[in-house]
Coordinates of C-alpha atoms and ligand atoms in Angstrom, one line a residue:
M14 CA -20.8 -7.1 -6.8
I15 CA -18.4 -5.0 -8.2
K16 CA -17.4 -6.5 -12.1
G17 CA -14.0 -5.3 -13.7
F18 CA -10.9 -6.7 -15.3
A19 CA -8.1 -7.9 -13.1
C20 CA -4.4 -8.9 -13.7
N21 CA -3.9 -12.4 -11.8
N22 CA 0.1 -12.7 -12.6
P23 CA 2.8 -10.3 -13.3
R24 CA 2.6 -9.4 -17.1
A25 CA -0.5 -11.3 -17.8
P26 CA -3.3 -9.6 -19.7
V27 CA -6.2 -8.6 -17.5
S28 CA -9.7 -10.8 -17.6
A29 CA -13.2 -10.7 -16.3
F30 CA -13.0 -10.3 -12.3
S31 CA -15.9 -9.6 -9.7
Y32 CA -15.7 -8.7 -6.1
D33 CA -17.8 -8.1 -2.9
A34 CA -16.7 -4.7 -1.8
G35 CA -18.7 -5.5 1.6
T36 CA -20.5 -3.0 3.9
L37 CA -19.9 0.5 3.2
G38 CA -18.0 2.4 5.7
D39 CA -19.6 5.7 7.1
N40 CA -16.8 7.7 5.6
E41 CA -16.9 5.7 2.2
V42 CA -18.0 6.6 -1.5
E43 CA -18.6 4.2 -3.9
I44 CA -18.4 5.6 -7.3
K45 CA -20.3 4.1 -10.7
I46 CA -17.4 4.6 -13.1
T47 CA -17.9 5.9 -16.6
H48 CA -14.2 6.5 -17.3
C49 CA -10.9 5.3 -16.5
G50 CA -7.5 6.5 -18.1
I51 CA -4.3 4.5 -18.4
C52 CA -1.5 5.9 -16.8
H53 CA 1.9 4.2 -17.4
S54 CA 2.1 3.3 -13.7
D55 CA -0.7 0.9 -14.3
V56 CA 1.7 -1.0 -16.6
H57 CA 4.6 -0.6 -14.0
L58 CA 2.0 -2.3 -11.6
I59 CA 0.9 -5.2 -14.0
D60 CA 4.7 -5.9 -14.3
N61 CA 5.3 -6.0 -10.7
D62 CA 8.2 -3.2 -11.6
W63 CA 8.3 -2.1 -8.1
G64 CA 7.7 -5.2 -6.1
I65 CA 4.7 -4.1 -4.6
S66 CA 2.0 -5.3 -6.6
R67 CA -0.7 -7.5 -5.0
Y68 CA -2.4 -10.1 -7.4
P69 CA -5.5 -10.2 -8.6
F70 CA -5.7 -6.5 -8.6
I71 CA -8.0 -4.2 -11.0
P72 CA -5.5 -1.7 -12.4
G73 CA -6.8 1.9 -12.7
H74 CA -6.4 4.9 -10.8
E75 CA -7.4 8.0 -13.1
I76 CA -11.3 7.3 -12.6
V77 CA -14.5 9.7 -13.0
G78 CA -17.8 8.8 -12.3
T79 CA -20.6 9.5 -10.2
V80 CA -21.4 9.2 -6.3
A81 CA -23.6 5.8 -6.4
A82 CA -23.5 5.2 -2.6
K83 CA -22.2 6.8 0.5
G84 CA -21.8 6.4 4.0
K85 CA -23.2 8.4 7.0
N86 CA -20.6 11.0 7.2
V87 CA -20.3 11.7 3.9
K88 CA -21.5 15.2 2.4
L89 CA -21.1 14.4 -1.5
T90 CA -24.4 14.1 -3.2
L91 CA -25.8 10.9 -4.5
G92 CA -25.3 11.3 -8.7
E93 CA -22.6 14.1 -8.3
R94 CA -19.7 14.1 -10.7
V95 CA -16.5 13.1 -8.9
G96 CA -13.1 11.8 -9.9
L97 CA -10.4 9.4 -7.6
G98 CA -6.9 9.2 -8.4
W99 CA -3.7 7.1 -7.2
Q100 CA -4.5 7.4 -3.5
C101 CA -8.0 6.3 -2.1
N102 CA -7.3 6.8 1.7
S103 CA -4.7 7.6 4.2
C104 CA -4.5 7.9 8.4
G105 CA -6.0 11.6 8.8
T106 CA -4.5 12.0 11.8
C107 CA -0.6 12.2 11.3
E108 CA 1.2 15.4 10.6
F109 CA 1.1 14.9 6.9
C110 CA -2.6 14.4 7.0
R111 CA -3.1 17.1 9.2
A112 CA -1.3 19.5 6.9
G113 CA -3.1 18.6 3.5
M114 CA 0.2 16.5 2.3
E115 CA -1.9 13.0 2.4
N116 CA 0.0 11.8 -0.6
H117 CA 3.0 11.7 2.3
C118 CA 0.9 9.8 4.8
K119 CA 2.8 6.5 5.8
K120 CA -0.5 4.9 5.6
N121 CA -1.1 6.0 2.1
Q122 CA -3.4 3.3 0.5
P123 CA -3.3 3.1 -3.3
T124 CA -6.3 2.9 -5.3
C125 CA -4.8 -0.2 -7.0
V126 CA -2.4 -1.7 -4.6
A127 CA -4.0 -4.5 -2.0
H128 CA -7.6 -2.7 -3.3
H129 CA -9.5 -2.8 -6.5
G130 CA -9.1 -0.3 -8.9
G131 CA -11.0 1.9 -11.8
Y132 CA -11.1 -0.9 -15.1
A133 CA -14.3 -1.6 -13.5
D134 CA -17.9 -0.6 -13.1
G135 CA -17.4 1.0 -9.6
V136 CA -14.6 1.6 -7.0
R137 CA -14.8 2.3 -3.2
A138 CA -12.6 5.2 -1.8
D139 CA -12.4 7.3 1.4
A140 CA -14.5 10.4 0.7
R141 CA -11.2 12.6 1.1
F142 CA -10.0 11.3 -1.9
V143 CA -13.1 11.7 -3.9
I144 CA -13.1 15.2 -5.6
P145 CA -15.7 16.9 -7.6
I146 CA -15.2 17.4 -11.0
P147 CA -15.9 21.1 -12.4
A148 CA -19.0 21.6 -14.8
A149 CA -16.5 22.9 -17.8
L150 CA -14.6 19.6 -18.1
D151 CA -15.5 16.6 -20.0
S152 CA -15.4 13.5 -18.3
A153 CA -13.4 11.5 -20.7
A154 CA -10.9 14.3 -21.1
A155 CA -10.7 15.0 -16.9
A156 CA -10.0 11.2 -16.1
P157 CA -6.1 11.9 -16.9
L158 CA -6.1 14.7 -14.8
L159 CA -6.6 12.5 -11.4
C160 CA -3.4 10.8 -11.7
G161 CA -1.2 12.7 -14.5
G162 CA -2.6 16.0 -14.0
V163 CA -2.0 16.4 -10.5
T164 CA 1.3 14.6 -10.5
V165 CA 2.6 17.4 -13.0
F166 CA 0.8 20.5 -11.6
T167 CA 2.1 19.4 -8.1
P168 CA 5.9 20.1 -8.6
L169 CA 5.2 23.3 -10.3
H170 CA 3.1 24.6 -7.6
V171 CA 5.0 23.3 -4.5
H172 CA 8.5 24.6 -6.0
N173 CA 6.5 27.8 -6.9
V174 CA 7.7 27.6 -10.8
H175 CA 6.9 31.8 -11.5
A176 CA 5.6 32.7 -14.6
D177 CA 8.6 33.5 -17.0
A178 CA 10.7 30.7 -15.8
K179 CA 12.3 28.6 -18.3
V180 CA 10.6 24.9 -17.7
G181 CA 11.5 22.1 -19.9
V182 CA 9.5 18.8 -19.9
V183 CA 11.2 15.7 -20.6
G184 CA 9.0 12.7 -22.3
I185 CA 6.0 13.9 -24.0
G186 CA 3.5 11.4 -23.1
G187 CA 0.4 11.3 -20.9
L188 CA 2.0 13.3 -18.2
G189 CA 4.2 15.1 -20.4
H190 CA 1.5 16.5 -22.7
L191 CA -0.3 17.6 -19.7
A192 CA 2.8 19.2 -17.8
L193 CA 3.6 21.4 -21.1
Q194 CA 0.3 22.7 -20.6
F195 CA 0.0 23.4 -17.2
A196 CA 3.5 25.3 -17.2
K197 CA 1.8 27.3 -20.3
A198 CA -0.9 28.4 -18.0
R199 CA 1.3 29.6 -15.5
G200 CA 3.0 31.7 -17.9
C201 CA 6.2 30.0 -18.2
I202 CA 8.5 29.9 -21.5
V203 CA 8.0 26.0 -22.0
S204 CA 10.0 23.7 -24.1
A205 CA 9.7 19.9 -25.1
I206 CA 12.5 17.4 -24.6
S207 CA 11.6 14.2 -26.4
T208 CA 13.2 11.2 -28.1
N209 CA 10.2 11.3 -30.6
A210 CA 10.3 14.0 -33.5
N211 CA 6.8 13.3 -34.5
K212 CA 5.7 14.8 -31.7
E213 CA 6.9 18.3 -32.1
T214 CA 3.8 19.9 -33.9
E215 CA 1.4 18.7 -31.2
A216 CA 4.0 19.6 -28.2
R217 CA 3.7 23.1 -29.8
R218 CA -0.2 22.8 -29.8
F219 CA 0.2 22.1 -25.9
G220 CA 2.3 25.1 -25.2
A221 CA 5.6 24.9 -26.0
S222 CA 7.5 27.4 -27.7
A223 CA 10.6 25.2 -28.4
F224 CA 11.1 21.6 -29.4
L225 CA 14.6 19.6 -28.4
L226 CA 15.2 16.7 -29.6
S227 CA 16.8 14.3 -26.9
N228 CA 19.5 13.3 -29.5
D229 CA 20.2 16.6 -30.9
R230 CA 23.8 17.6 -29.6
A231 CA 24.0 21.0 -31.2
A232 CA 20.5 22.2 -30.2
L233 CA 21.3 20.8 -26.6
E234 CA 24.7 22.5 -26.3
A235 CA 22.8 25.8 -27.7
A236 CA 20.3 25.0 -24.7
K237 CA 23.1 24.8 -22.2
G238 CA 22.7 26.9 -18.9
S239 CA 19.1 28.1 -19.9
F240 CA 16.3 26.3 -17.7
D241 CA 15.1 27.0 -14.4
F242 CA 13.2 23.8 -13.8
I243 CA 13.0 20.7 -15.7
L244 CA 10.4 18.2 -15.1
V245 CA 11.2 14.6 -16.0
T246 CA 8.0 12.5 -17.0
A247 CA 9.7 9.7 -19.0
S248 CA 9.3 6.1 -18.1
A249 CA 12.3 4.9 -19.4
D250 CA 16.1 6.1 -18.2
V251 CA 17.1 9.3 -19.7
D252 CA 20.7 11.3 -19.7
V253 CA 20.5 12.8 -15.9
P254 CA 24.1 14.6 -16.8
Q255 CA 23.1 16.0 -20.2
L256 CA 19.9 17.3 -18.2
L257 CA 21.9 18.9 -15.1
D258 CA 23.7 20.8 -18.1
L259 CA 20.7 22.2 -19.4
L260 CA 20.1 24.0 -16.0
R261 CA 20.6 27.4 -14.9
P262 CA 22.5 28.4 -11.7
R263 CA 20.0 27.3 -8.9
G264 CA 17.9 25.3 -11.5
K265 CA 15.9 22.2 -10.4
L266 CA 15.8 19.0 -12.2
C267 CA 12.5 17.3 -10.8
V268 CA 11.8 13.7 -11.6
V269 CA 8.3 12.5 -11.4
G270 CA 8.6 9.3 -14.1
A271 CA 9.7 6.1 -12.8
L272 CA 13.1 5.8 -14.4
P273 CA 14.0 2.3 -13.8
S274 CA 18.0 2.7 -13.3
P275 CA 19.9 4.6 -10.4
M276 CA 20.3 8.1 -11.8
Q277 CA 23.9 8.9 -12.6
L278 CA 24.9 12.1 -10.5
S279 CA 28.0 13.7 -9.7
A280 CA 28.5 16.0 -6.8
G281 CA 30.5 18.6 -8.9
Q282 CA 27.5 18.7 -11.3
L283 CA 25.3 19.7 -8.4
I284 CA 27.9 22.2 -6.6
H285 CA 28.7 24.3 -9.9
G286 CA 25.6 26.2 -9.9
D287 CA 23.5 25.3 -6.7
K288 CA 21.7 22.8 -8.7
S289 CA 19.1 20.6 -6.9
V290 CA 17.5 17.0 -8.0
V291 CA 14.0 16.4 -6.2
G292 CA 11.1 14.0 -6.7
S293 CA 7.5 14.6 -6.6
N294 CA 4.8 11.9 -5.6
I295 CA 1.5 12.2 -6.9
G296 CA -0.6 15.3 -5.6
A297 CA -3.0 15.5 -2.1
P298 CA -6.7 16.3 -2.6
E299 CA -6.2 20.1 -2.0
V300 CA -4.0 20.2 -4.9
I301 CA -6.2 18.1 -6.9
R302 CA -9.0 20.7 -6.3
L303 CA -6.8 23.5 -7.4
M304 CA -5.2 21.4 -10.4
L305 CA -8.9 20.6 -11.6
E306 CA -10.2 24.7 -11.0
T307 CA -6.7 25.5 -13.0
A308 CA -7.8 23.2 -15.9
A309 CA -11.3 24.5 -16.3
S310 CA -10.2 28.3 -16.2
H311 CA -7.3 27.6 -18.5
G312 CA -8.6 24.9 -20.8
V313 CA -6.2 22.2 -20.1
A314 CA -7.5 19.1 -20.7
A315 CA -6.0 15.5 -22.0
T316 CA -5.7 14.9 -25.8
I317 CA -7.5 11.2 -25.3
E318 CA -8.3 8.2 -27.4
T319 CA -11.5 6.4 -26.0
M320 CA -11.8 2.6 -25.9
P321 CA -14.3 0.5 -24.1
M322 CA -13.5 -0.9 -21.0
S323 CA -13.7 -4.4 -22.4
E324 CA -10.5 -3.6 -24.5
A325 CA -8.4 -2.8 -21.3
N326 CA -5.8 -5.5 -23.1
A327 CA -5.4 -4.3 -26.6
A328 CA -5.3 -0.4 -24.9
L329 CA -2.7 -1.8 -22.1
D330 CA -0.8 -3.0 -25.6
K331 CA -1.0 0.2 -27.3
V332 CA 0.4 2.2 -24.1
R333 CA 3.4 -0.5 -23.7
A334 CA 4.4 0.2 -27.9
G335 CA 4.3 4.1 -27.0
Q336 CA 1.2 4.4 -29.4
A337 CA -1.0 6.2 -26.9
R338 CA -1.6 9.9 -28.4
Y339 CA -1.7 11.2 -25.7
R340 CA -3.7 9.0 -23.2
I341 CA -6.0 6.0 -23.5
V342 CA -9.2 6.4 -21.5
L343 CA -11.3 3.2 -21.1
E344 CA -15.2 3.9 -21.0
N345 CA -18.1 2.1 -19.6
Ligands
NAP407 P1 3.4 7.5 -21.0 O1 2.3 8.2 -21.7 O2 3.8 6.0 -21.7 O3 4.6 8.5 -21.6 C1 6.0 8.1 -21.0 C2 7.0 8.8 -22.1 O4 8.3 8.5 -21.9 C3 6.8 8.9 -24.0 O5 5.6 9.6 -24.0 C4 8.0 9.3 -24.2 O6 8.1 10.3 -24.5 C5 9.2 8.9 -23.2 N1 9.8 7.4 -23.1 C6 9.1 6.1 -23.1 N2 10.2 5.4 -23.5 C7 11.1 5.7 -23.9 C8 12.4 5.3 -23.9 N3 12.8 4.1 -24.1 N4 13.3 6.1 -23.8 C9 12.9 7.7 -23.6 N5 11.9 8.0 -23.5 C10 11.0 7.3 -23.2 O7 3.8 7.5 -19.4 P2 2.8 8.3 -18.4 O8 1.6 7.9 -18.1 O9 3.1 9.6 -18.7 O10 4.0 8.0 -17.1 C11 5.2 8.4 -17.2 C12 5.9 8.1 -16.1 O11 5.7 8.5 -15.0 C13 5.6 6.3 -15.6 O12 6.9 6.4 -15.1 C14 4.9 6.4 -14.3 O13 4.8 5.4 -13.8 C15 5.3 7.8 -13.8 N6 4.3 8.5 -12.6 C16 4.6 8.8 -11.5 C17 4.0 9.5 -10.8 C18 4.4 10.0 -9.7 O14 3.7 10.1 -8.6 N7 5.8 10.0 -9.3 C19 2.6 9.4 -11.0 C20 2.3 8.8 -12.4 C21 3.1 8.2 -13.1 P3 8.8 10.9 -25.8 O15 8.4 10.4 -26.8 O16 8.5 12.3 -25.8 O17 10.3 10.7 -25.5
ZN408 ZN1 -0.8 7.2 -12.3

């Protein structure tokens, strides 16, 4: 039996829950979990913000642990340290799976939707999504890389954001503080754009050379037309027209935060300056490997607070209150 903490109803606290995961498939891995980060998407799932949650479910998709059991086709070794993110399976045969874009497979199976996730002592996944953790990375600080890290690394990689590009990161939370570090590691000139003045010192430590408060009209006016790439990681609505004004011609606004309201876009704002707005969904297994190698070689790590798995509700309350600096990681 796998023992964890499940949410039984929308917005309800999690409570002790165990389940029988059945016979292990030939391509499956069972991970003995040591750490699981709390991504804001867990909160969206608990609240059923996206209408896709299936109760009861164990949240958690920033998982680090060791291989406890494996099917006969699995090449990982027992006891090996591994990670698992938002996605735990895909069809394996469609054009996207064959092209290394498993995150776009129509049968993309999330780790904690109609499947039990990582606020637990174990989790099952298809071996293609179970990625070895480089030795240089600490387990607790690596856990948030498995979703938050790859979600911000992927758009920088896919859009080939070059060294010296001027990059803005909107929302300095779990994703945002990793985005500042990965953009800096690429050699970009990085600015943090935040609603919270108290984050300036840390944002600069994460790699920002400028800090813009999102209500500082004068500073935003001065920064108009200066950014090549702006990555929106906020979990709440942001002023999209204002951010589009900050872009240079050919600049891109990339949205990864699950903004609750429809975005306000005018054709004119896109036409003048050939600007584009794009989205980005997590990251494929090969990109997770590359992201972990980059984190290991450039010293990118989440700034974390660890709490025991049994205190998941207190930890979730802190995330809801915006008090996580910058990621809470549950520990077994
Ligand atoms: P988080 O740690 O809670 O950080 C979110 C940040 O958003 C906060 O630190 C804050 O930054 C900003 N924010 C929060 N409330 C705000 C408000 N009322 N007004 C303006 N800004 C506000 O969340 P996270 O784990 O980084 O996740 C961020 C978002 O990304 C979530 O919506 C999550 O579901 C989504 N996500 C998407 C993907 C994907 O594949 N696209 C993957 C993972 C997560 P400041 O204090 O700096 O303003
Ligand atoms: Zn996530």
